PDB file of C-alpha atoms in Angstrom:
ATOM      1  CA  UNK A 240      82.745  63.086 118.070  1.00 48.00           C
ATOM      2  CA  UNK A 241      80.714  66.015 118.302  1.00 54.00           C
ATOM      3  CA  UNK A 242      80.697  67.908 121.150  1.00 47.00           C
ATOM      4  CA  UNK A 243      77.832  69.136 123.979  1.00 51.00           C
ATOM      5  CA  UNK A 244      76.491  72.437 122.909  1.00 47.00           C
ATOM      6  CA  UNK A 245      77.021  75.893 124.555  1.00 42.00           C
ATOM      7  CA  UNK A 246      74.609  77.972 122.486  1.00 45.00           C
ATOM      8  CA  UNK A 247      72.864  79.056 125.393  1.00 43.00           C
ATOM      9  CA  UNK A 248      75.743  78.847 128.074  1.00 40.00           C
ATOM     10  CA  UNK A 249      73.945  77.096 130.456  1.00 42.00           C
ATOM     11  CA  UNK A 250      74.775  73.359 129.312  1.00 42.00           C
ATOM     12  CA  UNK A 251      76.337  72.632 132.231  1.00 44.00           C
ATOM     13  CA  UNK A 252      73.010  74.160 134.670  1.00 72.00           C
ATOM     14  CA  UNK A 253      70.464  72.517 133.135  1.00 93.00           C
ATOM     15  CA  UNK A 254      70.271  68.331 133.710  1.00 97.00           C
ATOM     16  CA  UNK A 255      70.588  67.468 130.083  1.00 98.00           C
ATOM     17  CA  UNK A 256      73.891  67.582 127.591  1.00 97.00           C
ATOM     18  CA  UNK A 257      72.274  68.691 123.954  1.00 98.00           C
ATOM     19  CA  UNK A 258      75.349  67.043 121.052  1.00 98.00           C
ATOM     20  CA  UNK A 259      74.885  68.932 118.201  1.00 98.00           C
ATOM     21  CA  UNK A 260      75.571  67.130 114.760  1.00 98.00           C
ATOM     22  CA  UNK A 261      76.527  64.148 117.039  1.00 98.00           C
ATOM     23  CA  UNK A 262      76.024  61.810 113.774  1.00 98.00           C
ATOM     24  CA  UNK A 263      76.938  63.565 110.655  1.00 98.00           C
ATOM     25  CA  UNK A 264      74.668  64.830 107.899  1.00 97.00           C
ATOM     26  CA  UNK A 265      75.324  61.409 105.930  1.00 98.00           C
ATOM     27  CA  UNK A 266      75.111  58.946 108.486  1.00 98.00           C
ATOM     28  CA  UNK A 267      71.758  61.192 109.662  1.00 98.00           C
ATOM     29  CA  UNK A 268      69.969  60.786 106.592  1.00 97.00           C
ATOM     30  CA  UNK A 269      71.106  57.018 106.109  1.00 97.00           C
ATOM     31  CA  UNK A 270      69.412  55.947 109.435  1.00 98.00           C
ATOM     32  CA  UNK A 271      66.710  58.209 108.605  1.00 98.00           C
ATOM     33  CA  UNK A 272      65.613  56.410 105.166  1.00 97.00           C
ATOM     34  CA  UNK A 273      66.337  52.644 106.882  1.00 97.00           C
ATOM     35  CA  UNK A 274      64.274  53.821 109.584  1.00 98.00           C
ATOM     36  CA  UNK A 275      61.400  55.282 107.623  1.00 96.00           C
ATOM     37  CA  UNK A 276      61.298  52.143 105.004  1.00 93.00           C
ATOM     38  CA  UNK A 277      61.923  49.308 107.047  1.00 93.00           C
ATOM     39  CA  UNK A 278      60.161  49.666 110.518  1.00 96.00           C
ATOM     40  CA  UNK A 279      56.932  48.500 111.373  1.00 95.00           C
ATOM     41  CA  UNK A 280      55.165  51.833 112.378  1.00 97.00           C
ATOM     42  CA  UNK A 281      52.002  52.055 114.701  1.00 95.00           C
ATOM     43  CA  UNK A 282      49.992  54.601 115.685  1.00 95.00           C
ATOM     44  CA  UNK A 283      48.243  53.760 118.895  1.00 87.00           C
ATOM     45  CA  UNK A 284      45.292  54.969 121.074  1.00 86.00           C
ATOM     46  CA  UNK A 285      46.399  56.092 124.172  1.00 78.00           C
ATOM     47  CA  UNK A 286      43.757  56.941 127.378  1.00 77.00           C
ATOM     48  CA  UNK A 287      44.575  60.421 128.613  1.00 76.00           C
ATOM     49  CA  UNK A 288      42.078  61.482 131.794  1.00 76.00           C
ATOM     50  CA  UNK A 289      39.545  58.390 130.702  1.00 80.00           C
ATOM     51  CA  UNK A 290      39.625  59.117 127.054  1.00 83.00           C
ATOM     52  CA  UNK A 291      40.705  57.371 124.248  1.00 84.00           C
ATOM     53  CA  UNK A 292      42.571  59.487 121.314  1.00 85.00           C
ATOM     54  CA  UNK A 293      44.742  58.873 118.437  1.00 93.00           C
ATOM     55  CA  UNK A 294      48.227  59.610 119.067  1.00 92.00           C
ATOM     56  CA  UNK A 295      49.392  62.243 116.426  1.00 96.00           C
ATOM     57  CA  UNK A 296      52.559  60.367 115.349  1.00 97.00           C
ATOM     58  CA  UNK A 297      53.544  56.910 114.505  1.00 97.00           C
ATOM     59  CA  UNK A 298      55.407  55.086 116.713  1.00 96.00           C
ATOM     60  CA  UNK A 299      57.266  51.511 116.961  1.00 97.00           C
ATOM     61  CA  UNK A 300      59.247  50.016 120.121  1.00 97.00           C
ATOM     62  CA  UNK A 301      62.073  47.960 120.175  1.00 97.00           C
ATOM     63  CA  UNK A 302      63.623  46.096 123.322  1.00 97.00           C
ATOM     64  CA  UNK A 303      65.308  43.158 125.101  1.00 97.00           C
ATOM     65  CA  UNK A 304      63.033  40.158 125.813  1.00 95.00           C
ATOM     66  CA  UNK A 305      61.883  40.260 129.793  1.00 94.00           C
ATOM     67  CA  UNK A 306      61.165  44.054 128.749  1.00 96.00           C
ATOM     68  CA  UNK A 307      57.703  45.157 129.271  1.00 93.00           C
ATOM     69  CA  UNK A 308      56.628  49.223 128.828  1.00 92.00           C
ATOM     70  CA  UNK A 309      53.173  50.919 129.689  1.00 88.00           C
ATOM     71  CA  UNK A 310      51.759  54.294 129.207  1.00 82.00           C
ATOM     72  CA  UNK A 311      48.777  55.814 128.786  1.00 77.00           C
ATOM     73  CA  UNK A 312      46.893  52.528 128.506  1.00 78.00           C
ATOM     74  CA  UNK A 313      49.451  51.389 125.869  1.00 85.00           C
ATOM     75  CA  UNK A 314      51.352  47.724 125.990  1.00 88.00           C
ATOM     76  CA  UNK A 315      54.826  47.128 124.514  1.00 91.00           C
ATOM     77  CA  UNK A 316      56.673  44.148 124.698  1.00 94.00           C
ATOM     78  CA  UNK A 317      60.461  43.768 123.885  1.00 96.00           C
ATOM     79  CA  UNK A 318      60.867  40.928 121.682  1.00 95.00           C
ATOM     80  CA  UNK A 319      64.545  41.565 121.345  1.00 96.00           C
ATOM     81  CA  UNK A 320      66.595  43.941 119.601  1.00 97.00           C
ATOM     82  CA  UNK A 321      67.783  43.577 115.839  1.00 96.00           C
ATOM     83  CA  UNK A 322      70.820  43.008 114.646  1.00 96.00           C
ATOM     84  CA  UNK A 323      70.836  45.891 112.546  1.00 96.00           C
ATOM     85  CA  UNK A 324      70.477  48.204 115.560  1.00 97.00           C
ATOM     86  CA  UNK A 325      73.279  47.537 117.433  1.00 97.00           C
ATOM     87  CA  UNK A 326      75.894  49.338 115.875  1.00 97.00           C
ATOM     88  CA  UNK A 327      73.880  53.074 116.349  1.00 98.00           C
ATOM     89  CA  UNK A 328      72.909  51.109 120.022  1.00 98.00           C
ATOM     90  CA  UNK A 329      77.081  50.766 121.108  1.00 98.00           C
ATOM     91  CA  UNK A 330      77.660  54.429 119.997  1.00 98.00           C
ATOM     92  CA  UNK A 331      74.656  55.831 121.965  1.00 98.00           C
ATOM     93  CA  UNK A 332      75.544  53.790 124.825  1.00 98.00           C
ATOM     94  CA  UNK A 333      79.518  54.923 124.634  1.00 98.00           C
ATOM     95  CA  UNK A 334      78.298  58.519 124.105  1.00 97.00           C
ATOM     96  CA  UNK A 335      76.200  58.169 127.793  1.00 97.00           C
ATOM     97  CA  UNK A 336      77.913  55.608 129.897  1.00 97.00           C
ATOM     98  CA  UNK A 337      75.135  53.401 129.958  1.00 98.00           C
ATOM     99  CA  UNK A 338      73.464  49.965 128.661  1.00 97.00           C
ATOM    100  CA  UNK A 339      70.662  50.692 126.969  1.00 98.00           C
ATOM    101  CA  UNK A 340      68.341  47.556 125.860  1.00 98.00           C
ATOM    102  CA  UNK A 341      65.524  49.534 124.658  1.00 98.00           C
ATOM    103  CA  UNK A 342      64.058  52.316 122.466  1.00 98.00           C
ATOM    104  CA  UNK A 343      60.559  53.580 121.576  1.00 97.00           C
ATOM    105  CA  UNK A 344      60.711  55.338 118.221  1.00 98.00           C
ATOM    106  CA  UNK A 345      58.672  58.014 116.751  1.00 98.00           C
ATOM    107  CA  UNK A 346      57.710  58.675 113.403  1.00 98.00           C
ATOM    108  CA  UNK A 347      56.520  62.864 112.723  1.00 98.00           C
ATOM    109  CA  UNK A 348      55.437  62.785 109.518  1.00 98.00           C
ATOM    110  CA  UNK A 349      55.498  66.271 108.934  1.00 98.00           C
ATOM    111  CA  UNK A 350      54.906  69.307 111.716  1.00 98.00           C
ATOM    112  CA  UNK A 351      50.872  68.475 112.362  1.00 98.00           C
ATOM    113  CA  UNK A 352      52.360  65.467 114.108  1.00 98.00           C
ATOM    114  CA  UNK A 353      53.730  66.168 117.824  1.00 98.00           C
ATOM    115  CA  UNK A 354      53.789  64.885 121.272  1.00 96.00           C
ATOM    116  CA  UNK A 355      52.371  66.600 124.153  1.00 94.00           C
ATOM    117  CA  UNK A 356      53.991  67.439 127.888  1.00 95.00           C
ATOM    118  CA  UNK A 357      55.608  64.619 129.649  1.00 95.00           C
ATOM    119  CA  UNK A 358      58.118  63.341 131.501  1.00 96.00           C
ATOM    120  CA  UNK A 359      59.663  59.911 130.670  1.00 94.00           C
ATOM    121  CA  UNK A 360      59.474  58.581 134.636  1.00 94.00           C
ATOM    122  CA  UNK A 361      57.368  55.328 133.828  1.00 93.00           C
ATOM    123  CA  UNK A 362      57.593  52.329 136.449  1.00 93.00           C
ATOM    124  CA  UNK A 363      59.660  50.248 134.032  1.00 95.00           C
ATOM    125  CA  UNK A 364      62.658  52.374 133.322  1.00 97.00           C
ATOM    126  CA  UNK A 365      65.641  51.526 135.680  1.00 96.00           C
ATOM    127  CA  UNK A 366      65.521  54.935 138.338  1.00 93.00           C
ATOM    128  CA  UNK A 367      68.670  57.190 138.014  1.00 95.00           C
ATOM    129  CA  UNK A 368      69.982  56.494 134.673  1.00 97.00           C
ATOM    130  CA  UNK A 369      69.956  59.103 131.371  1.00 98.00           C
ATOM    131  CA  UNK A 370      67.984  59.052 128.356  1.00 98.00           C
ATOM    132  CA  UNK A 371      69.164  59.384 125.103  1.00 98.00           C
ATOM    133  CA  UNK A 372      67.227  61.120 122.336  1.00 98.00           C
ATOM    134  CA  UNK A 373      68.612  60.828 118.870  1.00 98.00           C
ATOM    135  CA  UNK A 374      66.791  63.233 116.285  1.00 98.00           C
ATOM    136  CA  UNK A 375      66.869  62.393 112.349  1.00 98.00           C
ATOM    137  CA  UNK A 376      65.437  64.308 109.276  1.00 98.00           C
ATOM    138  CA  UNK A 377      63.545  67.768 109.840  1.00 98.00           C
ATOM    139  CA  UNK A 378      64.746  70.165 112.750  1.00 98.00           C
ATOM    140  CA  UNK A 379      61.821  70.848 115.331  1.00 98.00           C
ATOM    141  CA  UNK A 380      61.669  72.493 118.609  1.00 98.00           C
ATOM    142  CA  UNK A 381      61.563  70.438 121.698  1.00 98.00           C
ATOM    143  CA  UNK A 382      60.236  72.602 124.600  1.00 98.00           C
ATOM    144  CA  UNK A 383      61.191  71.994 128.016  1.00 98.00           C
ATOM    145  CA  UNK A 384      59.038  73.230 131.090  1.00 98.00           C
ATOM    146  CA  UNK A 385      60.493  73.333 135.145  1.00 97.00           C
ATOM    147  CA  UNK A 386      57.713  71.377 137.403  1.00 96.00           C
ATOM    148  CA  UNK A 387      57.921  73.966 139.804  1.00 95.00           C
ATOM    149  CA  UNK A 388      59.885  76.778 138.643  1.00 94.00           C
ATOM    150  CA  UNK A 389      58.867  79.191 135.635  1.00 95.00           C
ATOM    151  CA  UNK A 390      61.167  78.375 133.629  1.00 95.00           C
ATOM    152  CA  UNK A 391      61.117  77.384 130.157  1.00 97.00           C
ATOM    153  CA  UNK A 392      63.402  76.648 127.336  1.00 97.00           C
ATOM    154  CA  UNK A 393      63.224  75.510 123.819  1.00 98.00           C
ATOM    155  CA  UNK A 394      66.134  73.267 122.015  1.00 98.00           C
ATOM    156  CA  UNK A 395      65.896  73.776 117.827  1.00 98.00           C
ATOM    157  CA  UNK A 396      66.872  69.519 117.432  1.00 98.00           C
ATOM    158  CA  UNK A 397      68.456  69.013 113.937  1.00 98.00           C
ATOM    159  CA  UNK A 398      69.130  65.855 112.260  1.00 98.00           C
ATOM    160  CA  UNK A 399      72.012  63.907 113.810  1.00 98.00           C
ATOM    161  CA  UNK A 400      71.578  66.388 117.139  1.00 98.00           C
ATOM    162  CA  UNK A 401      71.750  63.665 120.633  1.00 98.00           C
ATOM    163  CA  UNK A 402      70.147  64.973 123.693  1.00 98.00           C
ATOM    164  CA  UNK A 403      71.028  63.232 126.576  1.00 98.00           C
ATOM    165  CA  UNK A 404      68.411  63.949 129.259  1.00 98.00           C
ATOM    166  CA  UNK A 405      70.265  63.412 133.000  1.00 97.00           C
ATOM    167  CA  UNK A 406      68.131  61.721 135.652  1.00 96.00           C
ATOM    168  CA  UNK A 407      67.229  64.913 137.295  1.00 96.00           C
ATOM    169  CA  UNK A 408      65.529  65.637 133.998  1.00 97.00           C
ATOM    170  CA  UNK A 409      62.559  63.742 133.952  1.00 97.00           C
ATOM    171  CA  UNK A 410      62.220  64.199 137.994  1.00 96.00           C
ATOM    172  CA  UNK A 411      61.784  68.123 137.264  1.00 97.00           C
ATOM    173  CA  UNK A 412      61.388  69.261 133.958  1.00 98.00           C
ATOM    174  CA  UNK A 413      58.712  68.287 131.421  1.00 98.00           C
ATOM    175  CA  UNK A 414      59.012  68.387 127.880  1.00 98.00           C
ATOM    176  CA  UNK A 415      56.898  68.270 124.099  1.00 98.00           C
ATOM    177  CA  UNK A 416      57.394  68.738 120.825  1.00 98.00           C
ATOM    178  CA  UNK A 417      54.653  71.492 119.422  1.00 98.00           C
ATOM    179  CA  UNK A 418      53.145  71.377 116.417  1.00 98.00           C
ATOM    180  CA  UNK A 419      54.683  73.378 113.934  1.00 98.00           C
ATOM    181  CA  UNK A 420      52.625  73.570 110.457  1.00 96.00           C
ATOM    182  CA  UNK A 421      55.169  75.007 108.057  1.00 97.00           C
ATOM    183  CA  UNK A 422      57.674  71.714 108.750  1.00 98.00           C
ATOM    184  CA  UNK A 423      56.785  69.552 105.733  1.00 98.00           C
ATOM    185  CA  UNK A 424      59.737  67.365 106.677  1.00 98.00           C
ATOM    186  CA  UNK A 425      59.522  64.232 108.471  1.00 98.00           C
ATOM    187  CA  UNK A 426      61.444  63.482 111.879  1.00 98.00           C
ATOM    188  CA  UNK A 427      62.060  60.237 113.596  1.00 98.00           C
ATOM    189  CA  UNK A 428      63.184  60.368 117.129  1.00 98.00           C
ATOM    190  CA  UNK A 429      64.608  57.473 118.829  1.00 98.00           C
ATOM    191  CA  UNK A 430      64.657  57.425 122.754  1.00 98.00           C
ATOM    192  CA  UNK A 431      66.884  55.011 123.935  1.00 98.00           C
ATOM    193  CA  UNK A 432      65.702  53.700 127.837  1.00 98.00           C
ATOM    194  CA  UNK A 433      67.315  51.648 130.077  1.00 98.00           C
ATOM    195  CA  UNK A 434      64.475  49.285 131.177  1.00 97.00           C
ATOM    196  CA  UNK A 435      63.823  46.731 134.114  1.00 96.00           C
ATOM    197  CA  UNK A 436      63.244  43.351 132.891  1.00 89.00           C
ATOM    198  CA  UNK A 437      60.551  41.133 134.233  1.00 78.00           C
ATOM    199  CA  UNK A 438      61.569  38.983 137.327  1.00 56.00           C
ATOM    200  CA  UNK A 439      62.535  35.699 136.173  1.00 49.00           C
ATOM    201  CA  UNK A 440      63.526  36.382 132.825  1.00 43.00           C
TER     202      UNK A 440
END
């Protein structure tokens, strides 16, 4: 298994663990193509400050039933996960030490696509557990921002790279992926979530 990356040798000061080649080149593009073909892509309006816009990406969410997700003015609703999913679901969850029974994907079809600063600290996501992010096809830069700190970092994601983002993560840091014209490339990124499933289901 591939092991948490020291490029910058800070891995261990920052609250994320960044696995480079974590699924090899083969296994990468594999998911990639399945993925790409046989998803149901979206690309939703989201309300950002009381306007409507076009997210620049496609996107598509899978989850548990009794798992509901909001942002931005946008409504997902697990309808449980499929079967071919679980086998990339047990290694992600063995890589983190969790139980993850959810992920929103998203589809960049080439660098004019890209998602803009965030933190993944909706009301539905169980508090105090990790994130994983799982990046296939084209390498892009994720960017990373303190709240309240100036400081700033930038991760080069390849295909097959797992970032595991660390509670503390989304309570201080921010993060985006710019848009970067000369990537012709598509990505998919799949952020797996532990939920909390509606009471009484």
């Amino acid at each position: 298994m591939a092991q948490p990356s020291q490029r910058h040798g800070w891995a261990e000061a920052r609250p994320w663990t960044w696995m480079v080649n974590w699924l090899n080149c083969a296994d990468a593009r594999s998911w990639l193509h399945r993925l790409q073909d046989g998803v149901a892509w979206d690309q939703p309006v989201v309300r950002v400050y009381g306007r409507h816009h076009v997210v620049p990406r496609l996107t598509a969410f899978m989850a548990a039933e009794g798992v509901n997700y909001h942002y931005s003015g946008v409504s997902h609703r697990g309808e449980g996960l499929p079967d071919w999913l679980y086998p990339l679901l047990r290694r992600v969850n063995a890589a983190c030490k969790e139980n993850f029974n959810g992920c929103l994907l998203n589809l960049y079809r080439n660098g004019n696509d890209s998602m803009g600063w965030h933190a993944d600290d909706e009301a539905e996501i169980e508090p105090n557990t990790q994130i994983a992010s799982l990046s296939l096809g084209a390498t892009r830069d994720f960017c990373l921002k303190h709240r309240h700190q100036p400081l700033r970092e930038v991760l080069h994601l390849q295909g097959g790279d797992l970032l595991i983002m660390h509670p503390q993560c989304q309570k201080e840091w921010l993060h985006a992926l710019p848009r970067r014209k000369r990537v012709l490339q598509p990505r998919i990124n799949l952020t797996f979530r532990c939920f909390i499933k509606s009471q009484g289901l």
